[in-house]
Amino acid sequence: MRLKRCVFVAGTLLLSTQASAALCTQAWVEGAAYPAGTAISYASHNYTAISDIAGQSPPAASLWKDQGECSGKIDLPEWDIGRVYTVGKQVIYQGYIYQAKWYTQGENPEQSGQWDVWKNLGLPKPSVAFVQSSSWKNGAKAAYSMLHDDLCAWITDGQIDYAAPALKQRGLVAAFGMITGTCGDKHWAAAKQFLADGNEIYSHTRNHIDARSKDWDATGQINGSSDDIAAHLAGYRPSFFAWPSDVAADAPLAYLRTASGYIGGRAPNRIAENGGVIYDGHTGVINPAQLADPYQVRWDLYTDQGQWSAYEEQVKAGGDLLNLHVDAAINQGGWATRTLHGVNDGSWMSVPLAQYNIHLDYIKAKADAGLLWVAGPSSVIKYTYARDFCKATLSTTHVSTVSFDTSTPECKKYATPISLQLYALSANGKLSARQKGKALNLIAGPANSYFVNVDPLAGAVTLSAQ
């Protein structure tokens, strides 16, 4: 599946730019009469009438005062003598913005003094210079997912006894891959708690059958495992898939791409013409911010000595395999996924508890520093595609707005909250943001910017200076 994507600029999707010029007020109309003090725009400049004017156009220096360059337009309604306005409503009159202090009808804003119903807010000015989408949530430099394979293999119960509690203690999440045909009651109970704690459950097939085996049954192993999970976990269905032994031929991979509910999978090693395995599933290791294929998610495998890892030589030199992968993601601005099995148990290449805890403390520190976003693989996939397909546009008015194009099927399929980075116009400008009438939390960022998480399907976001 090849998807048409938006173009990135310096690692982020540029949505709109706006110079620091004021917004253009009402356009000059030939033949209209303008009392002294009226604000209009003409040829991308704002002007104020020096005296009463009838017919003369700017830039006649004796009649019009040039207020400088302007851009954009005002989206507020013109004042209507017959309309009712309640407290807080804003209108345009003679090029200026007025706000009602209380209920009013028929009272001319220009004739409203300091103690009257209308407050003159002056000429409109944009609050935001430009907006760009953040490559990763909350402006993090990289994303990271830990995938624990073989839940329900019984020898991996360290995932239940050690991994999950350690994650919860630190407020972190991971993903757990279930072999659904071997799950006992304890595993289903644990999976329910994993989900309640914010972790992800993914499919690792029903019986852990090699996809190149003669016994492979795509319907049973891919769809069947999803049905098992839904039956035991209150309708929850996995959206990510991991191949047993990380091997798959072309036909099983093609089947997964069309299987209901799945949006991605771990990249499998390929099958050669002679039936042998070409171990290239994790080639490249770090996934770029623009994910090329969600069913070919690159990964690195945990082993005790770094065997088969891209970091093997660094591990031999004393580096920590788990932390090296995170560092690479941050340096490259990409997404790292780590394949593990059990923790402090009898599973294959079980992670020692001490090393696991040290790693969790390491990524917790990176996350707290704003460098790393730790999430399940499906959350990351949804974010990357929602970021690109739910195209956002900045419209600059007195209250700037960001709207989203939700018409594409990809936007609807992957829609999830995304992070926008807002750049305030004033050097010390503070912003507020609202969506569907609800105030949104803004996180201070670098260079007079803020990050805000928004739902593209929830409507436009209004931005204003505080």
Tab-separated table of C-alpha atoms in Angstrom:
chain	number	residue	atom	x	y	z
A	1	MET	CA	0.000	0.000	0.000
A	2	ARG	CA	1.503	3.288	-1.124
A	3	LEU	CA	-0.031	6.435	0.286
A	4	LYS	CA	0.249	9.982	-0.969
A	5	ARG	CA	1.670	12.102	1.820
A	6	CYS	CA	2.097	15.790	2.556
A	7	VAL	CA	5.562	17.345	2.251
A	8	PHE	CA	7.660	17.872	5.363
A	9	VAL	CA	9.834	20.900	6.027
A	10	ALA	CA	12.678	20.452	8.520
A	11	GLY	CA	11.056	17.393	10.012
A	12	THR	CA	7.627	18.884	10.545
A	13	LEU	CA	4.615	19.454	8.356
A	14	LEU	CA	4.274	23.141	7.581
A	15	LEU	CA	0.621	24.109	7.786
A	16	SER	CA	0.593	27.823	7.180
A	17	THR	CA	2.789	30.867	7.539
A	18	GLN	CA	1.852	34.427	8.383
A	19	ALA	CA	4.087	37.469	8.505
A	20	SER	CA	3.951	39.778	11.471
A	21	ALA	CA	1.945	42.355	9.474
A	22	ALA	CA	-1.478	43.286	10.811
A	23	LEU	CA	-4.558	41.776	9.269
A	24	CYS	CA	-6.218	43.720	6.480
A	25	THR	CA	-9.326	45.474	7.725
A	26	GLN	CA	-12.376	46.161	5.536
A	27	ALA	CA	-11.538	46.843	1.896
A	28	TRP	CA	-11.909	50.358	0.480
A	29	VAL	CA	-15.009	50.680	-1.734
A	30	GLU	CA	-15.038	53.183	-4.590
A	31	GLY	CA	-17.640	55.941	-4.088
A	32	ALA	CA	-18.245	55.115	-0.418
A	33	ALA	CA	-18.174	57.817	2.248
A	34	TYR	CA	-15.770	57.353	5.131
A	35	PRO	CA	-15.949	59.473	8.312
A	36	ALA	CA	-12.711	60.621	9.907
A	37	GLY	CA	-11.034	57.783	11.820
A	38	THR	CA	-12.463	54.979	9.671
A	39	ALA	CA	-10.024	52.123	9.036
A	40	ILE	CA	-9.874	50.485	5.598
A	41	SER	CA	-7.424	48.431	3.563
A	42	TYR	CA	-6.148	49.123	0.057
A	43	ALA	CA	-3.356	47.463	-1.963
A	44	SER	CA	-2.218	45.356	1.031
A	45	HIS	CA	-1.936	48.363	3.347
A	46	ASN	CA	-4.206	49.503	6.160
A	47	TYR	CA	-5.253	53.174	6.155
A	48	THR	CA	-7.126	55.459	8.536
A	49	ALA	CA	-9.191	58.399	7.258
A	50	ILE	CA	-7.671	61.677	8.458
A	51	SER	CA	-10.893	63.587	7.767
A	52	ASP	CA	-14.305	62.854	6.288
A	53	ILE	CA	-13.722	61.341	2.852
A	54	ALA	CA	-16.069	60.688	-0.072
A	55	GLY	CA	-14.673	58.937	-3.114
A	56	GLN	CA	-10.946	59.637	-2.817
A	57	SER	CA	-8.856	56.471	-2.697
A	58	PRO	CA	-5.686	55.853	-0.747
A	59	PRO	CA	-2.816	56.519	-0.703
A	60	ALA	CA	-3.601	60.271	-0.902
A	61	ALA	CA	-1.319	61.494	1.894
A	62	SER	CA	-3.508	64.446	2.823
A	63	LEU	CA	-6.584	62.260	3.338
A	64	TRP	CA	-5.395	58.848	4.461
A	65	LYS	CA	-2.823	57.843	7.076
A	66	ASP	CA	-0.871	54.740	6.024
A	67	GLN	CA	-0.839	52.245	8.936
A	68	GLY	CA	1.571	49.835	7.218
A	69	GLU	CA	1.390	46.547	5.355
A	70	CYS	CA	-1.374	44.078	6.059
A	71	SER	CA	-2.351	40.566	5.042
A	72	GLY	CA	-5.256	38.181	5.410
A	73	LYS	CA	-8.822	39.223	6.117
A	74	ILE	CA	-11.288	39.686	8.961
A	75	ASP	CA	-13.763	36.867	9.465
A	76	LEU	CA	-15.866	38.576	12.157
A	77	PRO	CA	-19.350	39.764	11.058
A	78	GLU	CA	-20.152	43.393	10.336
A	79	TRP	CA	-22.350	45.106	12.925
A	80	ASP	CA	-26.046	44.796	12.061
A	81	ILE	CA	-28.441	47.372	13.544
A	82	GLY	CA	-31.254	44.837	13.758
A	83	ARG	CA	-29.311	41.984	15.313
A	84	VAL	CA	-29.189	41.074	19.011
A	85	TYR	CA	-25.707	40.763	20.544
A	86	THR	CA	-25.056	39.166	23.909
A	87	VAL	CA	-22.073	39.639	26.221
A	88	GLY	CA	-18.751	38.759	24.601
A	89	LYS	CA	-19.960	38.876	20.977
A	90	GLN	CA	-17.566	40.609	18.604
A	91	VAL	CA	-18.303	42.571	15.423
A	92	ILE	CA	-16.551	44.725	12.859
A	93	TYR	CA	-17.642	48.338	12.417
A	94	GLN	CA	-15.784	50.918	10.333
A	95	GLY	CA	-12.834	48.511	10.274
A	96	TYR	CA	-12.497	48.206	14.062
A	97	ILE	CA	-13.342	45.278	16.327
A	98	TYR	CA	-15.929	45.861	19.027
A	99	GLN	CA	-16.998	43.494	21.819
A	100	ALA	CA	-20.365	43.647	23.572
A	101	LYS	CA	-20.175	44.150	27.331
A	102	TRP	CA	-23.782	43.074	27.791
A	103	TYR	CA	-27.017	42.493	25.842
A	104	THR	CA	-27.499	45.061	23.093
A	105	GLN	CA	-29.508	45.754	19.959
A	106	GLY	CA	-29.419	48.794	17.694
A	107	GLU	CA	-26.701	50.653	19.616
A	108	ASN	CA	-24.014	51.967	17.267
A	109	PRO	CA	-20.574	50.704	18.364
A	110	GLU	CA	-18.815	53.909	17.258
A	111	GLN	CA	-21.067	56.006	19.475
A	112	SER	CA	-20.470	53.821	22.503
A	113	GLY	CA	-18.223	55.547	25.027
A	114	GLN	CA	-16.087	54.143	27.832
A	115	TRP	CA	-19.082	53.373	30.028
A	116	ASP	CA	-21.408	52.159	27.268
A	117	VAL	CA	-22.181	48.729	25.851
A	118	TRP	CA	-19.429	48.350	23.239
A	119	LYS	CA	-15.692	48.051	23.932
A	120	ASN	CA	-13.365	49.056	21.088
A	121	LEU	CA	-10.684	46.363	20.724
A	122	GLY	CA	-8.842	48.287	18.019
A	123	LEU	CA	-7.614	47.059	14.673
A	124	PRO	CA	-7.440	43.284	14.320
A	125	LYS	CA	-4.071	41.674	14.927
A	126	PRO	CA	-3.155	38.002	14.494
A	127	SER	CA	-2.032	36.136	17.611
A	128	VAL	CA	-0.144	33.344	15.842
A	129	ALA	CA	2.618	33.702	13.261
A	130	PHE	CA	2.405	30.139	11.981
A	131	VAL	CA	1.535	26.613	13.020
A	132	GLN	CA	3.272	23.343	12.263
A	133	SER	CA	2.523	19.771	13.207
A	134	SER	CA	4.946	18.107	15.574
A	135	SER	CA	6.730	15.059	14.218
A	136	TRP	CA	6.003	13.324	17.511
A	137	LYS	CA	3.551	13.906	20.325
A	138	ASN	CA	4.168	16.893	22.584
A	139	GLY	CA	7.145	17.939	20.470
A	140	ALA	CA	9.284	14.941	21.427
A	141	LYS	CA	12.397	14.307	19.346
A	142	ALA	CA	11.601	10.617	18.877
A	143	ALA	CA	9.078	7.848	19.525
A	144	TYR	CA	9.754	4.519	21.211
A	145	SER	CA	7.744	1.287	21.522
A	146	MET	CA	8.575	-1.822	23.531
A	147	LEU	CA	6.990	-5.039	22.259
A	148	HIS	CA	6.948	-8.078	24.546
A	149	ASP	CA	6.330	-11.193	22.430
A	150	ASP	CA	4.880	-14.553	23.527
A	151	LEU	CA	2.421	-13.584	26.243
A	152	CYS	CA	0.589	-16.860	27.101
A	153	ALA	CA	3.658	-19.034	26.449
A	154	TRP	CA	3.701	-19.623	30.252
A	155	ILE	CA	7.490	-19.297	30.384
A	156	THR	CA	7.069	-15.535	29.753
A	157	ASP	CA	5.009	-14.807	32.860
A	158	GLY	CA	7.692	-12.370	33.976
A	159	GLN	CA	5.779	-9.963	31.748
A	160	ILE	CA	2.933	-10.194	34.257
A	161	ASP	CA	4.971	-10.461	37.450
A	162	TYR	CA	7.739	-7.939	36.713
A	163	ALA	CA	7.432	-5.979	33.470
A	164	ALA	CA	3.881	-4.651	33.837
A	165	PRO	CA	4.282	-3.519	37.486
A	166	ALA	CA	7.591	-1.795	36.680
A	167	LEU	CA	5.994	0.044	33.761
A	168	LYS	CA	2.975	1.120	35.810
A	169	GLN	CA	5.173	2.346	38.652
A	170	ARG	CA	6.854	4.796	36.260
A	171	GLY	CA	3.773	5.771	34.288
A	172	LEU	CA	5.114	4.093	31.139
A	173	VAL	CA	3.432	1.795	28.634
A	174	ALA	CA	4.443	-1.090	26.383
A	175	ALA	CA	2.782	-3.620	24.068
A	176	PHE	CA	2.223	-7.314	24.731
A	177	GLY	CA	1.834	-9.894	21.954
A	178	MET	CA	-0.581	-12.731	22.735
A	179	ILE	CA	-0.448	-16.295	21.425
A	180	THR	CA	-4.160	-16.651	21.969
A	181	GLY	CA	-4.504	-20.417	21.575
A	182	THR	CA	-2.377	-21.082	24.663
A	183	CYS	CA	-3.730	-18.398	27.010
A	184	GLY	CA	-4.993	-19.358	30.435
A	185	ASP	CA	-7.360	-17.445	32.698
A	186	LYS	CA	-4.426	-15.690	34.366
A	187	HIS	CA	-3.233	-14.366	31.014
A	188	TRP	CA	-6.620	-13.015	30.003
A	189	ALA	CA	-6.991	-11.366	33.411
A	190	ALA	CA	-3.534	-9.860	33.062
A	191	ALA	CA	-4.318	-8.626	29.547
A	192	LYS	CA	-7.408	-6.825	30.844
A	193	GLN	CA	-5.264	-5.069	33.427
A	194	PHE	CA	-2.619	-4.253	30.804
A	195	LEU	CA	-5.250	-2.443	28.756
A	196	ALA	CA	-6.621	-0.650	31.810
A	197	ASP	CA	-3.108	0.653	32.469
A	198	GLY	CA	-2.805	2.056	28.956
A	199	ASN	CA	-0.745	-0.719	27.380
A	200	GLU	CA	-1.446	-2.234	23.960
A	201	ILE	CA	-2.304	-5.844	23.143
A	202	TYR	CA	-1.182	-7.066	19.716
A	203	SER	CA	-1.581	-10.365	17.923
A	204	HIS	CA	1.273	-12.870	17.836
A	205	THR	CA	-1.008	-15.434	16.129
A	206	ARG	CA	-3.202	-18.106	17.631
A	207	ASN	CA	-0.658	-20.948	17.795
A	208	HIS	CA	2.743	-19.385	17.030
A	209	ILE	CA	3.001	-21.226	13.707
A	210	ASP	CA	5.760	-20.201	11.336
A	211	ALA	CA	4.143	-18.406	8.384
A	212	ARG	CA	6.244	-20.428	5.924
A	213	SER	CA	5.055	-23.729	7.421
A	214	LYS	CA	2.674	-26.069	5.548
A	215	ASP	CA	0.398	-25.803	8.584
A	216	TRP	CA	0.073	-22.034	8.233
A	217	ASP	CA	-3.537	-20.866	8.011
A	218	ALA	CA	-3.806	-17.095	7.555
A	219	THR	CA	-7.482	-16.915	8.440
A	220	GLY	CA	-7.053	-18.841	11.676
A	221	GLN	CA	-3.774	-17.308	12.769
A	222	ILE	CA	-4.484	-13.669	11.878
A	223	ASN	CA	-8.276	-13.291	12.032
A	224	GLY	CA	-8.727	-16.086	14.557
A	225	SER	CA	-6.354	-14.535	17.071
A	226	SER	CA	-8.208	-11.244	16.723
A	227	ASP	CA	-11.511	-13.025	17.383
A	228	ASP	CA	-10.029	-14.726	20.471
A	229	ILE	CA	-8.874	-11.408	21.879
A	230	ALA	CA	-12.209	-9.736	21.200
A	231	ALA	CA	-14.065	-12.595	22.899
A	232	HIS	CA	-12.007	-12.346	26.088
A	233	LEU	CA	-11.300	-8.600	26.248
A	234	ALA	CA	-14.758	-7.051	25.920
A	235	GLY	CA	-14.592	-6.515	22.171
A	236	TYR	CA	-11.075	-5.073	22.056
A	237	ARG	CA	-9.343	-6.073	18.827
A	238	PRO	CA	-5.636	-5.899	18.079
A	239	SER	CA	-4.505	-3.518	15.341
A	240	PHE	CA	-0.842	-4.564	15.228
A	241	PHE	CA	0.617	-7.959	14.295
A	242	ALA	CA	3.978	-9.657	14.905
A	243	TRP	CA	5.064	-12.748	12.945
A	244	PRO	CA	6.260	-15.859	14.795
A	245	SER	CA	10.046	-16.060	14.416
A	246	ASP	CA	9.684	-12.785	12.468
A	247	VAL	CA	9.447	-14.671	9.170
A	248	ALA	CA	6.797	-14.386	6.445
A	249	ALA	CA	6.544	-15.054	2.736
A	250	ASP	CA	4.812	-12.655	0.348
A	251	ALA	CA	1.378	-14.318	0.473
A	252	PRO	CA	0.889	-14.181	4.284
A	253	LEU	CA	2.093	-10.574	4.320
A	254	ALA	CA	-0.342	-9.670	1.561
A	255	TYR	CA	-3.152	-11.302	3.556
A	256	LEU	CA	-2.326	-9.242	6.658
A	257	ARG	CA	-2.592	-6.016	4.667
A	258	THR	CA	-6.257	-6.798	3.957
A	259	ALA	CA	-7.187	-8.368	7.305
A	260	SER	CA	-9.928	-6.533	9.176
A	261	GLY	CA	-8.870	-4.280	12.034
A	262	TYR	CA	-5.113	-4.355	11.463
A	263	ILE	CA	-3.246	-1.165	10.603
A	264	GLY	CA	0.349	-2.389	10.796
A	265	GLY	CA	2.834	-5.082	11.663
A	266	ARG	CA	6.452	-5.789	12.471
A	267	ALA	CA	8.636	-6.194	9.384
A	268	PRO	CA	9.257	-9.909	8.729
A	269	ASN	CA	12.428	-11.443	7.388
A	270	ARG	CA	11.935	-12.536	3.784
A	271	ILE	CA	11.894	-16.007	2.298
A	272	ALA	CA	14.432	-16.775	-0.425
A	273	GLU	CA	13.600	-18.811	-3.532
A	274	ASN	CA	15.280	-21.859	-1.974
A	275	GLY	CA	13.040	-21.552	1.094
A	276	GLY	CA	15.739	-20.140	3.336
A	277	VAL	CA	15.361	-17.019	5.451
A	278	ILE	CA	16.899	-13.696	4.445
A	279	TYR	CA	17.393	-11.958	7.765
A	280	ASP	CA	16.671	-8.386	6.749
A	281	GLY	CA	13.469	-7.648	8.652
A	282	HIS	CA	15.132	-5.121	10.919
A	283	THR	CA	17.422	-3.551	8.319
A	284	GLY	CA	17.582	0.190	8.864
A	285	VAL	CA	16.548	-0.245	12.503
A	286	ILE	CA	15.082	3.243	13.103
A	287	ASN	CA	11.809	4.073	11.383
A	288	PRO	CA	11.737	7.593	9.901
A	289	ALA	CA	9.097	10.111	10.961
A	290	GLN	CA	7.450	9.619	7.581
A	291	LEU	CA	6.576	5.955	7.856
A	292	ALA	CA	6.798	4.387	4.383
A	293	ASP	CA	4.868	1.189	5.109
A	294	PRO	CA	3.034	0.463	8.386
A	295	TYR	CA	3.251	-3.291	7.723
A	296	GLN	CA	7.055	-3.113	7.544
A	297	VAL	CA	7.858	-1.529	10.898
A	298	ARG	CA	11.591	-1.867	11.557
A	299	TRP	CA	12.795	-3.220	14.897
A	300	ASP	CA	15.754	-4.380	16.936
A	301	LEU	CA	15.850	-7.607	18.949
A	302	TYR	CA	16.990	-7.874	22.543
A	303	THR	CA	19.619	-10.567	23.155
A	304	ASP	CA	21.989	-10.903	26.096
A	305	GLN	CA	25.142	-10.127	24.071
A	306	GLY	CA	23.611	-8.004	21.317
A	307	GLN	CA	23.672	-10.869	18.816
A	308	TRP	CA	21.944	-10.051	15.494
A	309	SER	CA	21.552	-6.442	16.598
A	310	ALA	CA	22.705	-3.350	14.739
A	311	TYR	CA	24.404	-2.355	17.987
A	312	GLU	CA	26.373	-5.574	18.521
A	313	GLU	CA	29.799	-3.956	18.279
A	314	GLN	CA	28.775	-1.154	20.629
A	315	VAL	CA	27.479	-3.702	23.129
A	316	LYS	CA	30.804	-5.554	22.960
A	317	ALA	CA	32.465	-2.238	23.754
A	318	GLY	CA	30.355	-1.867	26.901
A	319	GLY	CA	27.220	-0.138	25.629
A	320	ASP	CA	23.726	-0.994	26.843
A	321	LEU	CA	21.722	-2.573	24.017
A	322	LEU	CA	18.369	-1.248	25.193
A	323	ASN	CA	19.503	2.338	25.710
A	324	LEU	CA	21.550	2.485	22.486
A	325	HIS	CA	18.391	1.970	20.462
A	326	VAL	CA	16.667	4.876	22.211
A	327	ASP	CA	19.660	7.151	21.684
A	328	ALA	CA	19.690	6.335	17.970
A	329	ALA	CA	16.013	7.253	17.660
A	330	ILE	CA	16.535	10.611	19.372
A	331	ASN	CA	19.586	11.400	17.245
A	332	GLN	CA	17.727	10.548	14.035
A	333	GLY	CA	14.347	11.994	15.021
A	334	GLY	CA	12.639	8.675	14.276
A	335	TRP	CA	10.729	5.812	15.841
A	336	ALA	CA	12.495	2.884	17.525
A	337	THR	CA	10.727	-0.381	18.311
A	338	ARG	CA	12.306	-2.910	20.651
A	339	THR	CA	11.421	-6.611	20.503
A	340	LEU	CA	11.675	-8.421	23.838
A	341	HIS	CA	10.282	-11.583	25.391
A	342	GLY	CA	10.053	-12.167	29.138
A	343	VAL	CA	11.596	-10.367	32.106
A	344	ASN	CA	13.334	-12.263	34.909
A	345	ASP	CA	11.787	-15.592	33.828
A	346	GLY	CA	12.669	-18.730	31.865
A	347	SER	CA	11.849	-17.408	28.409
A	348	TRP	CA	14.265	-17.143	25.504
A	349	MET	CA	16.620	-14.205	26.049
A	350	SER	CA	14.770	-13.062	29.118
A	351	VAL	CA	15.788	-9.561	30.229
A	352	PRO	CA	17.347	-9.438	33.705
A	353	LEU	CA	15.126	-7.440	36.029
A	354	ALA	CA	17.920	-5.054	37.008
A	355	GLN	CA	18.665	-4.203	33.375
A	356	TYR	CA	14.978	-3.787	32.617
A	357	ASN	CA	14.468	-1.365	35.504
A	358	ILE	CA	17.542	0.638	34.527
A	359	HIS	CA	16.183	0.901	30.998
A	360	LEU	CA	12.767	2.051	32.182
A	361	ASP	CA	14.398	4.711	34.354
A	362	TYR	CA	16.425	5.792	31.317
A	363	ILE	CA	13.432	6.225	29.011
A	364	LYS	CA	11.401	7.813	31.801
A	365	ALA	CA	14.087	10.483	32.140
A	366	LYS	CA	14.119	11.042	28.372
A	367	ALA	CA	10.334	11.318	28.308
A	368	ASP	CA	10.289	13.744	31.238
A	369	ALA	CA	12.874	15.879	29.442
A	370	GLY	CA	10.584	16.126	26.413
A	371	LEU	CA	12.911	14.097	24.195
A	372	LEU	CA	10.958	10.842	23.901
A	373	TRP	CA	7.372	9.785	23.383
A	374	VAL	CA	6.775	6.247	24.705
A	375	ALA	CA	3.709	4.565	23.204
A	376	GLY	CA	2.371	1.351	21.712
A	377	PRO	CA	3.021	0.707	18.012
A	378	SER	CA	-0.585	1.284	16.926
A	379	SER	CA	-0.626	4.683	18.647
A	380	VAL	CA	2.512	5.702	16.782
A	381	ILE	CA	1.203	4.502	13.414
A	382	LYS	CA	-2.076	6.357	13.890
A	383	TYR	CA	-0.243	9.501	14.904
A	384	THR	CA	2.043	9.550	11.855
A	385	TYR	CA	-0.827	9.142	9.395
A	386	ALA	CA	-3.275	11.461	11.186
A	387	ARG	CA	-0.528	14.071	11.273
A	388	ASP	CA	-0.135	13.841	7.500
A	389	PHE	CA	-3.626	13.115	6.184
A	390	CYS	CA	-5.794	15.280	8.449
A	391	LYS	CA	-4.367	18.349	6.755
A	392	ALA	CA	-4.516	21.463	8.900
A	393	THR	CA	-4.846	25.060	7.729
A	394	LEU	CA	-4.227	28.208	9.739
A	395	SER	CA	-6.635	31.083	9.144
A	396	THR	CA	-5.462	34.292	10.812
A	397	THR	CA	-8.151	36.610	12.127
A	398	HIS	CA	-8.442	38.539	15.363
A	399	VAL	CA	-8.913	35.070	16.815
A	400	SER	CA	-6.770	32.708	14.727
A	401	THR	CA	-8.256	29.337	13.836
A	402	VAL	CA	-6.808	26.004	12.735
A	403	SER	CA	-9.165	23.833	10.723
A	404	PHE	CA	-8.671	20.275	9.481
A	405	ASP	CA	-9.456	18.615	6.178
A	406	THR	CA	-11.117	15.390	7.286
A	407	SER	CA	-12.460	14.443	3.871
A	408	THR	CA	-9.826	11.813	3.064
A	409	PRO	CA	-10.527	8.178	4.038
A	410	GLU	CA	-7.021	7.969	5.536
A	411	CYS	CA	-7.807	10.793	7.949
A	412	LYS	CA	-10.923	9.023	9.159
A	413	LYS	CA	-9.130	5.653	9.426
A	414	TYR	CA	-6.141	6.859	11.433
A	415	ALA	CA	-7.615	9.884	13.223
A	416	THR	CA	-6.109	10.377	16.660
A	417	PRO	CA	-5.046	13.460	18.659
A	418	ILE	CA	-1.991	15.142	17.164
A	419	SER	CA	0.324	17.820	18.523
A	420	LEU	CA	0.474	21.261	16.931
A	421	GLN	CA	3.290	23.697	17.585
A	422	LEU	CA	2.024	27.283	17.701
A	423	TYR	CA	4.346	30.262	17.279
A	424	ALA	CA	3.068	33.409	18.992
A	425	LEU	CA	3.604	36.718	17.194
A	426	SER	CA	4.617	38.789	20.200
A	427	ALA	CA	7.929	38.077	21.888
A	428	ASN	CA	6.310	37.249	25.214
A	429	GLY	CA	2.945	36.325	23.821
A	430	LYS	CA	0.738	33.971	25.795
A	431	LEU	CA	-1.886	32.018	23.906
A	432	SER	CA	-5.107	30.222	24.685
A	433	ALA	CA	-6.696	27.467	22.619
A	434	ARG	CA	-10.226	26.074	22.542
A	435	GLN	CA	-11.897	23.248	20.628
A	436	LYS	CA	-15.653	22.629	20.728
A	437	GLY	CA	-15.854	25.213	23.500
A	438	LYS	CA	-13.363	23.356	25.696
A	439	ALA	CA	-10.111	24.965	26.808
A	440	LEU	CA	-7.031	23.012	25.707
A	441	ASN	CA	-3.838	22.649	27.691
A	442	LEU	CA	-0.824	24.379	26.157
A	443	ILE	CA	2.729	23.252	26.858
A	444	ALA	CA	5.479	25.844	26.551
A	445	GLY	CA	8.005	25.045	23.832
A	446	PRO	CA	11.146	26.684	22.425
A	447	ALA	CA	11.389	29.958	20.511
A	448	ASN	CA	8.170	31.543	21.786
A	449	SER	CA	6.104	28.508	20.820
A	450	TYR	CA	3.545	26.251	22.452
A	451	PHE	CA	2.421	22.654	21.911
A	452	VAL	CA	-1.226	21.658	22.042
A	453	ASN	CA	-2.884	18.272	21.443
A	454	VAL	CA	-5.972	18.433	19.253
A	455	ASP	CA	-8.437	15.959	17.757
A	456	PRO	CA	-8.725	16.554	13.991
A	457	LEU	CA	-12.283	15.172	13.975
A	458	ALA	CA	-13.481	17.485	16.758
A	459	GLY	CA	-13.617	20.655	14.661
A	460	ALA	CA	-11.599	23.827	14.360
A	461	VAL	CA	-9.285	25.092	17.093
A	462	THR	CA	-9.545	28.759	18.031
A	463	LEU	CA	-6.376	30.517	19.158
A	464	SER	CA	-6.146	33.893	20.816
A	465	ALA	CA	-3.680	36.036	22.698
A	466	GLN	CA	-4.112	36.275	26.442
